[in-house]
Short mmCIF file of C-alpha atoms and ligand atoms in Angstrom, two decimals:
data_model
loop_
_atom_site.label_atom_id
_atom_site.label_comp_id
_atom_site.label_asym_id
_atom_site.label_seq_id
_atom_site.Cartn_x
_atom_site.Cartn_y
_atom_site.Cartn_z
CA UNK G 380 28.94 9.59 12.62
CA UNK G 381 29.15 6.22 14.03
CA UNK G 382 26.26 3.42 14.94
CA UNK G 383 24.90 3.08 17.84
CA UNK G 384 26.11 0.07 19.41
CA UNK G 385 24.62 -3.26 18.48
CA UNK G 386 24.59 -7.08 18.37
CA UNK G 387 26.09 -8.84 15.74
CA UNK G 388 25.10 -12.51 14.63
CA UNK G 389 25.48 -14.90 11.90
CA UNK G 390 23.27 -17.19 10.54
CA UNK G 391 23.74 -20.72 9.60
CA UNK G 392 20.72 -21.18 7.64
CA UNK G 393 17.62 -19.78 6.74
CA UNK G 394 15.85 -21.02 10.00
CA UNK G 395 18.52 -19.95 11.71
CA UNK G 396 18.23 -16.49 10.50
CA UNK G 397 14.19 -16.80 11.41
CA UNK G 398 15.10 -18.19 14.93
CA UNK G 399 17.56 -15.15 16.06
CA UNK G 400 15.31 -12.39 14.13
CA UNK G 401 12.10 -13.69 16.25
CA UNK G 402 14.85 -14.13 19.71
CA UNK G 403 15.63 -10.26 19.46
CA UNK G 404 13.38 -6.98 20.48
CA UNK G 405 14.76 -5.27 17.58
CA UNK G 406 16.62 -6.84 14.84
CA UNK G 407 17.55 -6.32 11.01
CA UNK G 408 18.98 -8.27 8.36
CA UNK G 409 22.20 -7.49 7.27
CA UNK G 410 22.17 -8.27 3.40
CA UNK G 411 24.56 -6.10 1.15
CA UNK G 412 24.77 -3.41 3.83
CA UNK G 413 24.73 -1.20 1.22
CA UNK G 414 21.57 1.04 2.39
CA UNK G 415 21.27 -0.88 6.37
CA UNK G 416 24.85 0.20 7.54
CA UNK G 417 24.17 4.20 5.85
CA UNK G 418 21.31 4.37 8.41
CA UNK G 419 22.86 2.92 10.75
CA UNK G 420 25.89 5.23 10.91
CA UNK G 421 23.54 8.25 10.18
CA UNK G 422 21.57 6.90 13.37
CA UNK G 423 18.40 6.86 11.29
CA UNK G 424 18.34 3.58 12.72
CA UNK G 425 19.15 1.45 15.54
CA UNK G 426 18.64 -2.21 16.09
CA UNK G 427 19.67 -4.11 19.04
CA UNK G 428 21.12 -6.83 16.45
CA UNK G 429 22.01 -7.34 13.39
CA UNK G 430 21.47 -11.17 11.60
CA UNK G 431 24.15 -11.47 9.11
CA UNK G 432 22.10 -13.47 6.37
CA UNK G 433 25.44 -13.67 3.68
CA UNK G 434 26.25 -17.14 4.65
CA UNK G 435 23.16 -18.97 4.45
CA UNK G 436 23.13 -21.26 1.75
CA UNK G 437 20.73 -21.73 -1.46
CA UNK G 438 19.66 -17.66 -1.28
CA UNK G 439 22.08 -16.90 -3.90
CA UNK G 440 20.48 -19.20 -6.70
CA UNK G 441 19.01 -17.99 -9.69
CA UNK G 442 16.54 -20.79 -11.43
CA UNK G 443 14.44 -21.34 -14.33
CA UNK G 444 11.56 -23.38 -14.40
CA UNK G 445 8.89 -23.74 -17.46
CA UNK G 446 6.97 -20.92 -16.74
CA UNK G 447 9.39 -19.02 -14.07
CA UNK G 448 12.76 -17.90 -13.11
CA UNK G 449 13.60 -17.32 -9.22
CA UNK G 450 16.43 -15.19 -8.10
CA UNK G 451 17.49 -15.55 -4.85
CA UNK G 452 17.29 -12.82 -2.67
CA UNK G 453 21.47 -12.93 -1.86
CA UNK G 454 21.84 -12.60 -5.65
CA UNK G 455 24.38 -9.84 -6.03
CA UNK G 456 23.46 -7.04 -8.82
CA UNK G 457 26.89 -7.57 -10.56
CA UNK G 458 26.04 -11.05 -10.67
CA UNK G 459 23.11 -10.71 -11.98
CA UNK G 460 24.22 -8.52 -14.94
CA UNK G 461 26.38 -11.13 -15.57
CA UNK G 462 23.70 -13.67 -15.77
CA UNK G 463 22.27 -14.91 -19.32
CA UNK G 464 19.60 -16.20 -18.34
CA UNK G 465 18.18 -13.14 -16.43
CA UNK G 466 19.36 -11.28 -19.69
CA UNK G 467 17.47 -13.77 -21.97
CA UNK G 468 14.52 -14.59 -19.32
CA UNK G 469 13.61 -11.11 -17.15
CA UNK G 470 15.50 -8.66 -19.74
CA UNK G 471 13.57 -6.02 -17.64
CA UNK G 472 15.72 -6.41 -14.80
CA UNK G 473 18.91 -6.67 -17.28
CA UNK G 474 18.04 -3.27 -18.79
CA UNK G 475 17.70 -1.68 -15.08
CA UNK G 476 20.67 -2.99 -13.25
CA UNK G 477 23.40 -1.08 -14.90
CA UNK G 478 21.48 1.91 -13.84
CA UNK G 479 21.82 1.12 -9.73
CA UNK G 480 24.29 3.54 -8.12
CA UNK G 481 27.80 2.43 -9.13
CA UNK G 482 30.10 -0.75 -9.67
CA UNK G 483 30.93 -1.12 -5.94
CA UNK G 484 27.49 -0.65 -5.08
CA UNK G 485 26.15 -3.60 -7.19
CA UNK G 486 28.98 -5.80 -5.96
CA UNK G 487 27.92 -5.78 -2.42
CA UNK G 488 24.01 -4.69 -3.07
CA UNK G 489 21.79 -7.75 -2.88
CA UNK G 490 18.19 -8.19 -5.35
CA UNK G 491 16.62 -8.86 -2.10
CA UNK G 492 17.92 -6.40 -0.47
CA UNK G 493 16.66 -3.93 -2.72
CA UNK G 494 12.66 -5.48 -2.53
CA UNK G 495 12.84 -5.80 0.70
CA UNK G 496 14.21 -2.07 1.40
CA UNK G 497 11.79 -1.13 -1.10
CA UNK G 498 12.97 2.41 -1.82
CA UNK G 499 10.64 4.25 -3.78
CA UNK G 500 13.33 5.68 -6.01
CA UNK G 501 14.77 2.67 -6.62
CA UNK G 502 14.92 0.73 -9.72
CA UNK G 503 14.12 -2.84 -9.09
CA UNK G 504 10.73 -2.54 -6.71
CA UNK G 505 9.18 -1.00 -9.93
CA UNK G 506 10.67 -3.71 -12.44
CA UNK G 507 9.66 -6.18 -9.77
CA UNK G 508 5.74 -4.88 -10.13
CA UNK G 509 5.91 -4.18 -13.66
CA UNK G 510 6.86 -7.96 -13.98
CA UNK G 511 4.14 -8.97 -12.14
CA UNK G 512 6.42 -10.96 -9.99
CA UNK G 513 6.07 -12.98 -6.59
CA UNK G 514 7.93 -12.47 -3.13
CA UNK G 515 8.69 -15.74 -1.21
CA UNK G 516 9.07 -14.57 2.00
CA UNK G 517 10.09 -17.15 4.88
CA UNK G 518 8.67 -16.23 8.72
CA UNK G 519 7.73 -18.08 11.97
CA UNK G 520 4.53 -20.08 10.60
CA UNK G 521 6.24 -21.29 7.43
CA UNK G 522 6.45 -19.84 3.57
CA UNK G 523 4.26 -17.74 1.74
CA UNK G 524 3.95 -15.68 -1.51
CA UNK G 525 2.81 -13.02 -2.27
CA UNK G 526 2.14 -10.71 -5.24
CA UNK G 527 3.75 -7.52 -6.36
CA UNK G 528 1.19 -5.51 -6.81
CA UNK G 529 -0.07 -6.53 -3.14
CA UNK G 530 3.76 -6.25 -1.53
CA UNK G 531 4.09 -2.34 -1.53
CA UNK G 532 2.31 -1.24 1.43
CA UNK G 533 3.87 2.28 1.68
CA UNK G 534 6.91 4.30 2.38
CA UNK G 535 9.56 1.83 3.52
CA UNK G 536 6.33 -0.50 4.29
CA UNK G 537 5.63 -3.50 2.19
CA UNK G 538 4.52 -7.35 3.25
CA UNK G 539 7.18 -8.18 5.00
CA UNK G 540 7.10 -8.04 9.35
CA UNK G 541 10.12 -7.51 11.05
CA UNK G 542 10.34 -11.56 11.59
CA UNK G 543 10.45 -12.36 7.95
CA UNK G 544 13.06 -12.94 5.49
CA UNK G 545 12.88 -12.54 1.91
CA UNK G 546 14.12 -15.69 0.20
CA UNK G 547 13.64 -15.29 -3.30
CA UNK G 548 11.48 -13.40 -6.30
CA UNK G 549 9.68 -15.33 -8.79
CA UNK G 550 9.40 -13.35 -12.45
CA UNK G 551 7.21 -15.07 -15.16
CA UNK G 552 9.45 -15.78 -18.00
CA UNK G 553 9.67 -13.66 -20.59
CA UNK G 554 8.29 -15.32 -23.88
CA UNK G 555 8.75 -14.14 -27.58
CA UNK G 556 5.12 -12.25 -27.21
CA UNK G 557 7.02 -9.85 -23.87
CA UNK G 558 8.21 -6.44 -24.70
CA UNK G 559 9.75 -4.60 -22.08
CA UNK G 560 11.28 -1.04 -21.52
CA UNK G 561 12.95 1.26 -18.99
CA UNK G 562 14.06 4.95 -18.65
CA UNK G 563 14.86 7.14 -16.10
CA UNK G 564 15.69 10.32 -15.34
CA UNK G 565 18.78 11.31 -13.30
CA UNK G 566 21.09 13.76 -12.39
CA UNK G 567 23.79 12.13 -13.08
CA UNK G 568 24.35 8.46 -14.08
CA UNK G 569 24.20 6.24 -10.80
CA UNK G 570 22.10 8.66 -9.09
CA UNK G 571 18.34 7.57 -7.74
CA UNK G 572 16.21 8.86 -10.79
CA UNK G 573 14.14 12.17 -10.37
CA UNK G 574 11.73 10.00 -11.86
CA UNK G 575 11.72 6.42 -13.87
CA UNK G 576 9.90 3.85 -15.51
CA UNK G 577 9.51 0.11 -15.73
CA UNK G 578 7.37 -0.78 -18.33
CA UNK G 579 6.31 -4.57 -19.67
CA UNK G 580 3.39 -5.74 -22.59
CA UNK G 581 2.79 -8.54 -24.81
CA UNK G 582 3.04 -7.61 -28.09
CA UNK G 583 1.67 -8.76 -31.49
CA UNK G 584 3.21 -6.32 -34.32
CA UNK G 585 2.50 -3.12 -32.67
CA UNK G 586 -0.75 -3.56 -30.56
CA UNK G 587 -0.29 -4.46 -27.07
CA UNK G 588 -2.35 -6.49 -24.46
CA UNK G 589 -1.38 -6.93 -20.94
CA UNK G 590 0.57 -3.30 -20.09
CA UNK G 591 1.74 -2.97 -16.99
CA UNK G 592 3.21 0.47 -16.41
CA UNK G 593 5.20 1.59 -13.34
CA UNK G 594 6.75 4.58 -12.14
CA UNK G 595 9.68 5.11 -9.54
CA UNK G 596 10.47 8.36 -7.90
CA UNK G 597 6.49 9.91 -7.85
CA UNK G 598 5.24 8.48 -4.91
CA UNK G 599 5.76 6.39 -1.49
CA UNK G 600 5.81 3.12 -3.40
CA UNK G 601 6.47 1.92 -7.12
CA UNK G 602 3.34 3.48 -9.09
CA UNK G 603 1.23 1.84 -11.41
CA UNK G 604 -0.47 4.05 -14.06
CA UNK G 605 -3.62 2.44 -15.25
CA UNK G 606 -5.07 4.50 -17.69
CA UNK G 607 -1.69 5.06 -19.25
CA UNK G 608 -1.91 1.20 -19.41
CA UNK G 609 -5.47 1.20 -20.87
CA UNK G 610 -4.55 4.07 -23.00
CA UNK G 611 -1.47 2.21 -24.52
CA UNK G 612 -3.59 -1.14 -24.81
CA UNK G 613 -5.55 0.89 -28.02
CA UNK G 614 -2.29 2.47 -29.19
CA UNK G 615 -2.73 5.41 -28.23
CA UNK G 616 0.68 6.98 -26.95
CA UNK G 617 -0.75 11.28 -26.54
CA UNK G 618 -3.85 10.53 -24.81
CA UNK G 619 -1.40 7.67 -22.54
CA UNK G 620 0.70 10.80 -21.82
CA UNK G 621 -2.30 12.76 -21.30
CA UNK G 622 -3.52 10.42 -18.69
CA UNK G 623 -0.47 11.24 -16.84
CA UNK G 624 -2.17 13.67 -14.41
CA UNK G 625 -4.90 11.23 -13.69
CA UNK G 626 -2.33 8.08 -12.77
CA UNK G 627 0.60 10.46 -11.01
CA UNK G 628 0.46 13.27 -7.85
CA UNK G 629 3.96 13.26 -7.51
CA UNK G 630 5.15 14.71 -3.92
CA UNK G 631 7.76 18.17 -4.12
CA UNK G 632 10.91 16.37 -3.24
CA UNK G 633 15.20 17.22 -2.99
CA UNK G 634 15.11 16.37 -6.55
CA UNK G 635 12.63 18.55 -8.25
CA UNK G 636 8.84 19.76 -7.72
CA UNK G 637 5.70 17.58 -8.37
CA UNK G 638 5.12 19.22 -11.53
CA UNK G 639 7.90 18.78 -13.08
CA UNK G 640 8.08 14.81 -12.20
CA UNK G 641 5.24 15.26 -13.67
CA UNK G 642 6.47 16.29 -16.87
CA UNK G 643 9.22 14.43 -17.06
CA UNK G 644 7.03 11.11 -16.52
CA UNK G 645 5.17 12.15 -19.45
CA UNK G 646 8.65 12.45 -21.59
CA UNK G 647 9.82 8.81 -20.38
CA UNK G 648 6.49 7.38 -20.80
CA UNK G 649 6.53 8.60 -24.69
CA UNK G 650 9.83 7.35 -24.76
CA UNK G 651 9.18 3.57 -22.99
CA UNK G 652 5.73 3.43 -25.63
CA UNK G 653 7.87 3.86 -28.73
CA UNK G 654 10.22 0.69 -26.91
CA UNK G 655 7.00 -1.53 -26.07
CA UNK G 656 5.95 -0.52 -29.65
CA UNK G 657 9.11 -1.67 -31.11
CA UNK G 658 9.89 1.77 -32.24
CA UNK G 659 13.09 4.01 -31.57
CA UNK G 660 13.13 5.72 -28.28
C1 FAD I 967 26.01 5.69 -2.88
C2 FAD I 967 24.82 4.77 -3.06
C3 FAD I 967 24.05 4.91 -4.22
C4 FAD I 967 22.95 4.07 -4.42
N1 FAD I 967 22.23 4.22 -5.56
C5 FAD I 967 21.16 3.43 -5.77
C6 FAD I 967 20.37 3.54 -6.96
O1 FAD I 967 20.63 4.36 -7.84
N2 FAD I 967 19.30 2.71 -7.09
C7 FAD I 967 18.97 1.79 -6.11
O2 FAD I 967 18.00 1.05 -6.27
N3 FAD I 967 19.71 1.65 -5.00
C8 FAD I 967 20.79 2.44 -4.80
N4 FAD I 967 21.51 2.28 -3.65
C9 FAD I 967 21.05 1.31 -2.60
C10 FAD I 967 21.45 -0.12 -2.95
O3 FAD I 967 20.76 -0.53 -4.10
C11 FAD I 967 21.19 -1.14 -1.82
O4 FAD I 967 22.00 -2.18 -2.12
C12 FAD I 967 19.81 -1.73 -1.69
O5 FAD I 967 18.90 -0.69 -1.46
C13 FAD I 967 19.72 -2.68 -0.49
O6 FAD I 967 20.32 -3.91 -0.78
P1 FAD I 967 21.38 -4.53 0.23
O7 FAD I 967 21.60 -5.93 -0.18
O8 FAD I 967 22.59 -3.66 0.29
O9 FAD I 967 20.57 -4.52 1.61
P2 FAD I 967 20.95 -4.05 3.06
O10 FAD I 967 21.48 -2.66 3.04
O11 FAD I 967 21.78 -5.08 3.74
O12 FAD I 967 19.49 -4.07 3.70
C14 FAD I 967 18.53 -3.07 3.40
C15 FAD I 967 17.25 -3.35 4.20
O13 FAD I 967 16.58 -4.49 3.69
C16 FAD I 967 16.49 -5.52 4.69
N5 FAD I 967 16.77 -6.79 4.01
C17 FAD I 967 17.85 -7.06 3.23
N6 FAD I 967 17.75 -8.30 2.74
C18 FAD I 967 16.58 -8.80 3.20
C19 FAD I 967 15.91 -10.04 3.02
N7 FAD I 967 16.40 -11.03 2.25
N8 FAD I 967 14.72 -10.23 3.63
C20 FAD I 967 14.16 -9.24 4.42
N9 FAD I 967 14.77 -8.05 4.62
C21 FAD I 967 15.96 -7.84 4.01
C22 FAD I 967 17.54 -5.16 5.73
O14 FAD I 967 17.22 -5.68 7.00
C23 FAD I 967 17.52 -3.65 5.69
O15 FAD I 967 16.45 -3.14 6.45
C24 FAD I 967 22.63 3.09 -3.44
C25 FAD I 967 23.42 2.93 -2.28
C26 FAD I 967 24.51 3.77 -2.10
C27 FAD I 967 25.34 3.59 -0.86
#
């Protein structure tokens, strides 16, 4: 199928961008393209205009301050596996980008792109809450932030109006205390996972403070599994996988029922302990 017909402009600079999304009934971003343009030629979409953001400047920055380090929202995947210091300072993200679709998807697919679209499936909306990170999002009155666990609203829903842009996420920095794991589960490598998990702690030896557990694939939105988090906190890794049922209801989906997401959370989650633990998978 083809799109239905629409607008096409490109923007000069981040105001820019804010000035023809706010002049327009009905308009999206165009970042990577690589989920916008698959609705758009399946018609599950269709926008009066599209705001090419790929040219405006400073979006595809990635910066470390003492405590922090931004990626800008135009920050590529590939790029980012190539980058040390998102390998040495948000290793979480490291570990999940080589699991995003394929090479040609992660050259074009954008980090904002993928919190903004917010897929529940995906990979990096779950690292991005796990992390505890921060969305700076740029609109009509100005800049805000806001929190991940406050950004998922639900399915395809999340903080941002149709007038915003994404500019950036803020990660804290990973110190010598952060452990972090991921797994997932997928058909076949590059896949979305049947079900995954983004997992972060600080560690001393083997006990952990400060777990932050969350699931991709169960639900509408990254899920957070808090008493698998308060389980893990005493060291606990059965009676964390035991918890499962309490923290998950995993929908029936294309992929596989609710009960056996179910299962196969409890399988990663064992396996992403043993990582936070500093065990063998
Ligand atoms: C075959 C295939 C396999 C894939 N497999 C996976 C996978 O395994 N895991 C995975 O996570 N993803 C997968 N994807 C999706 C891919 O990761 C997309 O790149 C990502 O979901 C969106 O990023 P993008 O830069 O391409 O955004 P676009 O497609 O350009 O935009 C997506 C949406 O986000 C909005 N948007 C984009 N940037 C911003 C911004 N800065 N501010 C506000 N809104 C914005 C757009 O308006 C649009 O609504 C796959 C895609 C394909 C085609």
């Amino acid at each position: 199928m083809k799109p239905a017909p629409f607008a096409y402009e490109r923007a000069r600079s981040l105001d820019h961008a804010i000035e023809l999304i706010a002049g327009a009934e009905d308009a999206r971003l165009l970042a990577g393209g690589q989920s916008l343009i698959a609705t758009l030629n399946m018609r599950l979409s269709r926008p009066q205009l599209l705001v090419d953001i790929n040219r405006v400047p400073d979006l595809d920055r990635i910066t470390l301050n003492t405590s922090q380090i931004e990626i800008g929202a135009l920050v590529r995947y590939a790029e980012a596996e190539r980058s040390a210091e998102i390998a040495t300072h948000a290793p979480l993200i490291a570990k999940a980008l080589p699991f995003i679709g394929h090479p040609a998807i992660r050259n074009r697919g954008t980090i904002g792109g993928s919190i903004a679209f917010g897929d529940p499936a995906a990979e990096l909306p779950a690292c991005f809450v796990a992390l505890d990170g921060e969305a700076v999002i740029a609109g009509p009155s100005g800049t805000r932030v806001v929190k991940a666990d406050a950004f998922y609203k639900g399915l395809f829903e999340s903080a941002l109006t149709p007038r915003d842009v994404l500019t950036a996420i803020r990660i804290p920095a990973a110190t010598s205390e952060t452990r972090t794991a991921f797994a997932e589960l997928a058909r076949r490598h590059g896949d979305y996972a049947m079900v995954g998990l983004a997992a972060t702690a600080r560690a001393a030896g083997k006990a952990l403070s400060d777990v932050r557990i969350v699931f991709f694939g169960v639900g509408t939105t990254p899920v957070r599994a808090h008493s698998a988090e308060a389980a893990l906190a005493t060291g606990d890794i059965e009676a964390a996988v035991k918890t499962i049922a309490a923290d998950l209801e995993p929908p029936d989906d294309v992929q596989a029922t609710g009960a056996v997401k179910r299962q196969l959370a409890g399988v990663l989650l064992r396996r992403v302990a043993r990582q936070l633990m500093g065990e063998d998978a």
